[in-house]
Coordinates of C-alpha atoms and ligand atoms in Angstrom, one line a residue:
X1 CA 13.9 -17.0 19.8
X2 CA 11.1 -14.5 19.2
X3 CA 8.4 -13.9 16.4
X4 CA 7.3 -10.6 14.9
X5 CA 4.7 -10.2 12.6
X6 CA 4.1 -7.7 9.6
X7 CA 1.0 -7.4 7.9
X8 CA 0.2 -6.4 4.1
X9 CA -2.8 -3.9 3.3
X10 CA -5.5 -2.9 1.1
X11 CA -6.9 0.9 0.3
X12 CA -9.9 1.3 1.1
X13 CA -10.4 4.5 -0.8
X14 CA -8.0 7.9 -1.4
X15 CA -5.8 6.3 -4.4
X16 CA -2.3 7.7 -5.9
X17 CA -3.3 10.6 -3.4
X18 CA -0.5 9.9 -0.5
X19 CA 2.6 11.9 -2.6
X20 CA -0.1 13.9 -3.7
X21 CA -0.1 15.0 0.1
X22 CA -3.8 13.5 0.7
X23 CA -5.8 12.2 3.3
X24 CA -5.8 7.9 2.6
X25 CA -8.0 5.4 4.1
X26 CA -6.2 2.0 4.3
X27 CA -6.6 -1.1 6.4
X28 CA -3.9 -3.7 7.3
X29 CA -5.2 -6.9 6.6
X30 CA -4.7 -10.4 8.6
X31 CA -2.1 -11.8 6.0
X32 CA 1.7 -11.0 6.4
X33 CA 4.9 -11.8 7.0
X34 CA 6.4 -13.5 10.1
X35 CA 10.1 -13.1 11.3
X36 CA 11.5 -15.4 13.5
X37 CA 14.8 -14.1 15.2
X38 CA 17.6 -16.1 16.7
X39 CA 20.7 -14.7 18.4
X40 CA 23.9 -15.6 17.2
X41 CA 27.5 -15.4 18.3
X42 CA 29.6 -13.8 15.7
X43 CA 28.9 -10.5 13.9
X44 CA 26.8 -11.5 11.2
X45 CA 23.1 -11.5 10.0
X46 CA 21.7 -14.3 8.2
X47 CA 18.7 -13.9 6.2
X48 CA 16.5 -17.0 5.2
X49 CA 13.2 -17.2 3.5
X50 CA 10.3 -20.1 4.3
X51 CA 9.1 -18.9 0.7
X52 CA 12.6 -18.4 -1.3
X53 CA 15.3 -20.3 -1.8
X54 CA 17.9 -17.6 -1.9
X55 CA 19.5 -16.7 1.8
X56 CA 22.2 -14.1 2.3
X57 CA 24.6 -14.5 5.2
X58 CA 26.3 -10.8 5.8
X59 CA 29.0 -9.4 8.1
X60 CA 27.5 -6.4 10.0
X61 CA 30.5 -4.5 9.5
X62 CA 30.4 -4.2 5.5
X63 CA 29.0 -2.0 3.7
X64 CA 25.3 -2.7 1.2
X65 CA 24.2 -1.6 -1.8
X66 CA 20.8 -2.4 -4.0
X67 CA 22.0 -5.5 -6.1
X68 CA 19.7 -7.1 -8.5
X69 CA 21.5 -10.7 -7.2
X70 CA 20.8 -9.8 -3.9
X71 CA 16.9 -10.8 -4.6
X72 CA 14.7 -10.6 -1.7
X73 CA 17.1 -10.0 0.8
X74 CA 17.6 -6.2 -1.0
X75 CA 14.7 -5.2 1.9
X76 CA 16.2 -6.6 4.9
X77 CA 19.8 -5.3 3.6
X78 CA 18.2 -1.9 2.9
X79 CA 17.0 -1.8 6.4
X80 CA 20.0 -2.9 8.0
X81 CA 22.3 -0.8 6.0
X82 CA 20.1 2.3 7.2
X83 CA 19.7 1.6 10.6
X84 CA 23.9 1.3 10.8
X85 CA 23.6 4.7 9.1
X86 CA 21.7 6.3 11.9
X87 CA 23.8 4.5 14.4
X88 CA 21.1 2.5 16.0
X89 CA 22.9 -1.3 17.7
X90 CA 22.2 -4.6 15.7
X91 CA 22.6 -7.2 17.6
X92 CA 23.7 -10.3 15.3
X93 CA 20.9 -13.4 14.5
X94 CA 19.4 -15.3 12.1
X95 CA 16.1 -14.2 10.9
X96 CA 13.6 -16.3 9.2
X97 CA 11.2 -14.5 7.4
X98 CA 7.7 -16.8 6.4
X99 CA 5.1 -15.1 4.5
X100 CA 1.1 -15.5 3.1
X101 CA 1.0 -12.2 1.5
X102 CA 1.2 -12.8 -2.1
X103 CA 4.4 -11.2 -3.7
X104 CA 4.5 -8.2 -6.3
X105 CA 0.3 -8.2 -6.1
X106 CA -0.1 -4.8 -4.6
X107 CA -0.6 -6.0 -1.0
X108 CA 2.5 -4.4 0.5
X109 CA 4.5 -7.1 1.0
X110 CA 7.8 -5.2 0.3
X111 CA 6.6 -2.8 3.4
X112 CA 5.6 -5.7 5.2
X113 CA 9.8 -7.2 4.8
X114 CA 10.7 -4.0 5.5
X115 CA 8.5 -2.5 8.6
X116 CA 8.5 -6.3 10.1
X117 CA 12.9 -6.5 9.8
X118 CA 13.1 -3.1 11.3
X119 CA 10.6 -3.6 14.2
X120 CA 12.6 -7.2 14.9
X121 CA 15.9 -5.5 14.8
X122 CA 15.0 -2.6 17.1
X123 CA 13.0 -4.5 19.3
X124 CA 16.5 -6.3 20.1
X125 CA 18.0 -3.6 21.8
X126 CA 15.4 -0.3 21.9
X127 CA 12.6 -0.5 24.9
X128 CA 10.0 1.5 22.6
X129 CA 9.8 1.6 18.7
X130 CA 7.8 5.0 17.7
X131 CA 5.9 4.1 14.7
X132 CA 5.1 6.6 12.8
X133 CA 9.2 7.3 12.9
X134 CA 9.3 3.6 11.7
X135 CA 7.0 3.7 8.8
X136 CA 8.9 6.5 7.4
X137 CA 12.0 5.3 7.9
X138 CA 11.2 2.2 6.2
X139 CA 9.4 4.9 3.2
X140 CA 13.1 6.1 3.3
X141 CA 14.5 2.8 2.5
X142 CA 12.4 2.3 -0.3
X143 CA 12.4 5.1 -1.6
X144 CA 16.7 5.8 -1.4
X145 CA 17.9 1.7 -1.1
X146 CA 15.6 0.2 -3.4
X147 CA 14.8 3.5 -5.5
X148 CA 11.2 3.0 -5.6
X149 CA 9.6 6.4 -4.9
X150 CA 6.3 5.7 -3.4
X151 CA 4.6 7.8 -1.1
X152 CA 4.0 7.0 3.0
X153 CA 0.8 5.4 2.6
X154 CA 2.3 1.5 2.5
X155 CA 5.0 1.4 5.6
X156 CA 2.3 3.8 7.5
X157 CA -0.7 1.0 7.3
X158 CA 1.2 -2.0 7.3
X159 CA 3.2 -0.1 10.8
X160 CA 0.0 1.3 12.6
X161 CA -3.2 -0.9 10.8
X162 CA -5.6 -1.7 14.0
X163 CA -8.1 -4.6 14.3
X164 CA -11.5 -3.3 12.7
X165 CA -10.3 -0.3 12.1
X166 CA -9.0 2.0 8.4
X167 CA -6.4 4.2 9.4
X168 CA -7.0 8.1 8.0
X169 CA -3.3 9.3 7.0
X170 CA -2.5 12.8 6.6
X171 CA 0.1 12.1 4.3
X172 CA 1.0 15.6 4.4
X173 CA 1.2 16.3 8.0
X174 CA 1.9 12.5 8.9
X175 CA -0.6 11.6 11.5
X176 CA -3.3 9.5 11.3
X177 CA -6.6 8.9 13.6
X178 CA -8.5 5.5 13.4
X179 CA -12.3 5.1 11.8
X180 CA -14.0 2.5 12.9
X181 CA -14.8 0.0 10.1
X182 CA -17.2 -2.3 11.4
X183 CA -18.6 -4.1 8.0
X184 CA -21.1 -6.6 10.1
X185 CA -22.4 -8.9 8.0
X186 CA -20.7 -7.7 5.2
X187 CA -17.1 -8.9 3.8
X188 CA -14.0 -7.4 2.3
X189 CA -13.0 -9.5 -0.9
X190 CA -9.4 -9.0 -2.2
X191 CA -9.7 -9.9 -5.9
X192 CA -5.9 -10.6 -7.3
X193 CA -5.5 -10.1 -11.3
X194 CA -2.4 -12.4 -11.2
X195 CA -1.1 -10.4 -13.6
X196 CA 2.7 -9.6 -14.3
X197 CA 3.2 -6.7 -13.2
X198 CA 5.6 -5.3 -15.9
X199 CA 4.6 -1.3 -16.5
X200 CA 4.2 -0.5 -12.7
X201 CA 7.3 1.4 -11.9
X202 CA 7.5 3.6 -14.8
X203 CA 3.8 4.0 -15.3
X204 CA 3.9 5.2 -11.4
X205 CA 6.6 7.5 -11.8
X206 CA 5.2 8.9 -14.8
X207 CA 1.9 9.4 -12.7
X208 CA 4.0 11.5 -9.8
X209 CA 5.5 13.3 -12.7
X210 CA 2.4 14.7 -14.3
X211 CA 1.3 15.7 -10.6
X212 CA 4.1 17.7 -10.2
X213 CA 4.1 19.5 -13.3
X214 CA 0.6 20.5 -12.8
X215 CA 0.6 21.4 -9.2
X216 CA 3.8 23.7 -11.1
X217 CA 1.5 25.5 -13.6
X218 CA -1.3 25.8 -10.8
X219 CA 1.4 27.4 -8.6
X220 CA 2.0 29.9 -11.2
X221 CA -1.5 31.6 -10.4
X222 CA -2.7 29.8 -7.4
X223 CA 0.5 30.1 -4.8
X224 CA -1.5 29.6 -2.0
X225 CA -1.9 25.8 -2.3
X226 CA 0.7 23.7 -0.6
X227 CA 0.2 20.7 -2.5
X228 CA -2.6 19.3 -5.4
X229 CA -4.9 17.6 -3.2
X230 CA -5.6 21.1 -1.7
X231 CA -6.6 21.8 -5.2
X232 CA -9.9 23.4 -6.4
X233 CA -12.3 21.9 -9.6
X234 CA -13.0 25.5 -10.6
X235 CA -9.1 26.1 -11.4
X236 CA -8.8 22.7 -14.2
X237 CA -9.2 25.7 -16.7
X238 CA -5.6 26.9 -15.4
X239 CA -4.2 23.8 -17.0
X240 CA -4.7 24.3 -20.9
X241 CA -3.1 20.2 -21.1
X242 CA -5.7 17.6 -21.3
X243 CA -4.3 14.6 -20.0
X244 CA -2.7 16.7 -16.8
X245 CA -6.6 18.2 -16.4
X246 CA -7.7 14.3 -16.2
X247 CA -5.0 13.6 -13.2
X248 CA -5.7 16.3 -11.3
X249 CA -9.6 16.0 -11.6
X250 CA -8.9 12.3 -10.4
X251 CA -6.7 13.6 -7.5
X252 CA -9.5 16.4 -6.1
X253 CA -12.4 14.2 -7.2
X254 CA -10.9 11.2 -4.9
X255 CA -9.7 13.5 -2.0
X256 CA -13.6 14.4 -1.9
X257 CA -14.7 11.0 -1.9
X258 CA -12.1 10.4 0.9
X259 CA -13.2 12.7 3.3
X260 CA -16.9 11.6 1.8
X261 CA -16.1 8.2 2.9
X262 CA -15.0 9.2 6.4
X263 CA -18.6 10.6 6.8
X264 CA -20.5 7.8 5.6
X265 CA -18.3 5.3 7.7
X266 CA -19.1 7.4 11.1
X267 CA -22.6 6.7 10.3
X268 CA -22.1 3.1 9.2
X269 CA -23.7 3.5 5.8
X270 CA -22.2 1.1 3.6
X271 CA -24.4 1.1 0.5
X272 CA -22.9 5.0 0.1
X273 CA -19.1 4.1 0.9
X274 CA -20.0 1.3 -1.7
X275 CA -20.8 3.8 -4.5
X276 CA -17.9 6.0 -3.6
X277 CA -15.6 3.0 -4.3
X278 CA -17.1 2.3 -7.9
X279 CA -16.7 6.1 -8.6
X280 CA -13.1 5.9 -7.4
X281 CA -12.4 3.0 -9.7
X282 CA -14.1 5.1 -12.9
X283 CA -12.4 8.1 -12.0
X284 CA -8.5 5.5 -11.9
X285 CA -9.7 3.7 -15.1
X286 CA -10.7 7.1 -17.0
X287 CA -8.9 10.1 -15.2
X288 CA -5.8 8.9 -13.7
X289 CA -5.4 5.8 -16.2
X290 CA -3.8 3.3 -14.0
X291 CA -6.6 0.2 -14.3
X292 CA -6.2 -1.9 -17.1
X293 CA -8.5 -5.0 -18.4
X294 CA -7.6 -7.3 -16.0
X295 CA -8.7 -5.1 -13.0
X296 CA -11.8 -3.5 -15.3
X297 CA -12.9 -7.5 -15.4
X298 CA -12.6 -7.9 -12.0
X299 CA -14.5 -4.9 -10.8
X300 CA -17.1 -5.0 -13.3
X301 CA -18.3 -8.3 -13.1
X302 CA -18.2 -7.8 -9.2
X303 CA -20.1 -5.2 -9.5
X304 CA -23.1 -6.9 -10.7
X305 CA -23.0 -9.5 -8.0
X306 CA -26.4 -8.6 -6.1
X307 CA -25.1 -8.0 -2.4
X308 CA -21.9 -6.6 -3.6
X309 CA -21.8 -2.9 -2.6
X310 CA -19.0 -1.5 -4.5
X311 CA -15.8 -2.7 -5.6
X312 CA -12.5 -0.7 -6.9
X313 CA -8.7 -1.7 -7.8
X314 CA -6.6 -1.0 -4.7
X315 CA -3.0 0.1 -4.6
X316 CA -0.7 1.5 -7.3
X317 CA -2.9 -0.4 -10.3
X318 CA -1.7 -1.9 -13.8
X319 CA -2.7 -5.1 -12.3
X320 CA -2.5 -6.2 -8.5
X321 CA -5.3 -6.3 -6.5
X322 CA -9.1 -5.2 -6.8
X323 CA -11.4 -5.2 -3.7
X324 CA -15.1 -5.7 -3.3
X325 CA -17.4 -5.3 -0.2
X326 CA -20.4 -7.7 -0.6
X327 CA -23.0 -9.0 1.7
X328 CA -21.8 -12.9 3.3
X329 CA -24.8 -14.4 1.6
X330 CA -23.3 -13.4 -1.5
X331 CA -19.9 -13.9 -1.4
X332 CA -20.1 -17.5 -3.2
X333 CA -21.9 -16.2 -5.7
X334 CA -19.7 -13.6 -6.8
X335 CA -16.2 -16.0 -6.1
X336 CA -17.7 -18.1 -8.7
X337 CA -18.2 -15.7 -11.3
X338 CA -16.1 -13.5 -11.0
X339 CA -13.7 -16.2 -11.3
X340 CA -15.2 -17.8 -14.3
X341 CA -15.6 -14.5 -15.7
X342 CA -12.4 -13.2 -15.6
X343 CA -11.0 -16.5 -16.8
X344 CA -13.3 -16.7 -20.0
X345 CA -12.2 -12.7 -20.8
X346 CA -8.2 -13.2 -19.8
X347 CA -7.5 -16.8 -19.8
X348 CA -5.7 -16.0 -16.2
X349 CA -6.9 -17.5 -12.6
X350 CA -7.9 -14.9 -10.4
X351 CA -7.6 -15.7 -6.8
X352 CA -10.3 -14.3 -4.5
X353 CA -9.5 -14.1 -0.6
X354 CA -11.7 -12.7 2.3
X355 CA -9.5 -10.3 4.4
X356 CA -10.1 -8.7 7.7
X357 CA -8.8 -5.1 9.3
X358 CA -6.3 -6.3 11.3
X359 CA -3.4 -4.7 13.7
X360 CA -0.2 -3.5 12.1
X361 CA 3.3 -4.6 13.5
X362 CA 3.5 -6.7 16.4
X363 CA 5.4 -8.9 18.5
X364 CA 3.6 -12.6 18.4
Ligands
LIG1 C1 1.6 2.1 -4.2 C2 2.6 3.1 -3.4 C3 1.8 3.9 -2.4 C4 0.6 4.6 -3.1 C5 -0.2 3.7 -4.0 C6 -1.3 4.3 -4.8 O1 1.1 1.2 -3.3 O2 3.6 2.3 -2.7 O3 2.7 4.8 -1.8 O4 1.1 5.7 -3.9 O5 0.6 2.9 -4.8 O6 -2.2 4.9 -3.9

């Protein structure tokens, strides 16, 4: 029997900027998804949950397709399906899979399924797993099984996060080189909305669409960009469409305060990565539109917690997650009100957890 583990993560900074082909400054985070792996005898796979009640038994030499009934077990069957495609051995075995990354919150945990199945899988019968082949090959899976077209920036964290350290992905070039984030006696609050999380995929495609129609109209007089984060604030003019003007000022304004952020974290100075995360969160609330009350609540009323540095939602938005970096000595003070807070304004529980950087996939 052996144990992998997956983690989930949380953007630091560099939002809706990863199929944008932008620089992205994540951190996996200590909660995540184990999978425990038996060997079996015949030529099946059976896929069991800790969390869900649903568990799929399959016969490794059918074929899979996305199925709505197929719940859950759609991420393990989209990565097993693909690996048979690329003609990589699967050794048949039960996995458990045991999670305590909240579901469908904007954490990751779909990546986390995904990366963690893959890396048990391969580590069966493969000596060395690369990862950055693995994160994109689990971006593949999502993107073609499941039909969710995100960008890299999930799969990449959740594959190569390190202890104390955001990752810096060139999600154009798809590399990445560590900055140290060493927060001392500060703390990284996750602040979850609990919110449904109906909108998301349309809203987010929507969002990609708009980014490639402008980069389309900028190309008509600027050919020498290769994609829109490579874009310039003196060329908005070229785009005579107001909304598409506001998501492309988002996208430059937050690849600035990206490679901003990597400056100020060199140096250690918090109070200024702290203001760049609130102005990320105005420029996704006003510019790029993908906040919503439940998030505005959170980060506002976090915000005016003395201690707390900055906060911002994180991830794709329209609910989810917010974070907040706030001194220890305050972190009481703003669980309690932000919690009573948001409860007063939405009539919703948030939950509020302290995560830490943490290492991506691993064998436990
Ligand atoms: C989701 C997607 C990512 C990224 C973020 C927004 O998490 O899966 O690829 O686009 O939204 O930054």
């Amino acid at each position: 029997m052996k144990k992998y583990f997956a983690p989930g993560r949380v953007n630091l900074i560099g939002e809706h900027l990863d199929y944008n082909g932008g620089t992205v400054l994540p951190v996996a985070i200590n909660l995540g998804v184990t999978a425990t792996v038996q060997p079996l005898q015949e030529n099946v796979v059976v896929l069991r949950s800790n969390t869900h009640s649903f568990s799929k038994r399959i016969d490794l030499s059918d074929e899979f397709h996305f199925d709505k009934a197929n719940d859950w077990t759609n991420y393990p069957l989209g990565i097993i399906s693909q690996l048979k495609n690329e003609n990589h051995a699967i050794q048949p075995c039960e996995i458990i899979f045991e999670s305590n990354l909240p579901e469908g919150s904007g954490l990751s945990s779909s990546a986390a399924v995904e990366i963690v199945t893959a890396f048990a899988l391969l580590s069966q019968t493969e000596k060395q797993i690369n990862l950055p082949w693995l994160a994109v090959f689990c971006k593949q899976v999502e993107n073609d099984f499941i039909g969710v077209k995100c960008g890299i920036m999930d799969q990449y964290a959740v594959a190569l996060g390190k202890k104390n350290n955001a990752l810096l992905i060139d999600c154009d070039k798809v590399n990445h080189r560590y900055i140290p984030f060493d927060i001392g006696d500060y703390r990284l609050l996750v602040m979850n909305t609990k919110k449904p999380r109906s909108l998301i995929l349309s809203k987010y495609n929507e969002r990609k669409q708009e980014c490639e129609e402008a980069l389309r109209i900028i190309h008509t007089t600027k050919s020498e960009i290769e994609n829109l984060c490579q874009a310039d604030m003196l060329w908005l003019n070229i785009l005579n469409n107001e909304v598409l003007k506001r998501r492309v000022r988002h996208v430059i304004s937050e690849q600035l305060r990206v490679n901003e952020a990597v400056k100020v974290l060199q140096h250690n100075d918090l109070s200024t990565f702290g203001r760049l995360m609130n102005a990320s969160h105005a420029s996704l609330k006003n510019d790029y539109e993908v906040s919503g009350m439940e998030l505005d609540t959170l980060v506002e009323c976090a915000q005016q917690i003395g201690g707390c540095l900055g906060a911002r939602m994180t991830g794709a938005g329209f609910g989810g997650c917010a974070i907040a970096l706030v001194h220890s000595s305050a972190v009481e003070e703003l669980v309690t009100k932000v919690s009573e807070k948001y409860f007063a304004v939405t009539g919703l529980a948030c939950e509020i957890y302290e995560c830490k950087a943490s290492d991506g996939v691993k064998c436990l």
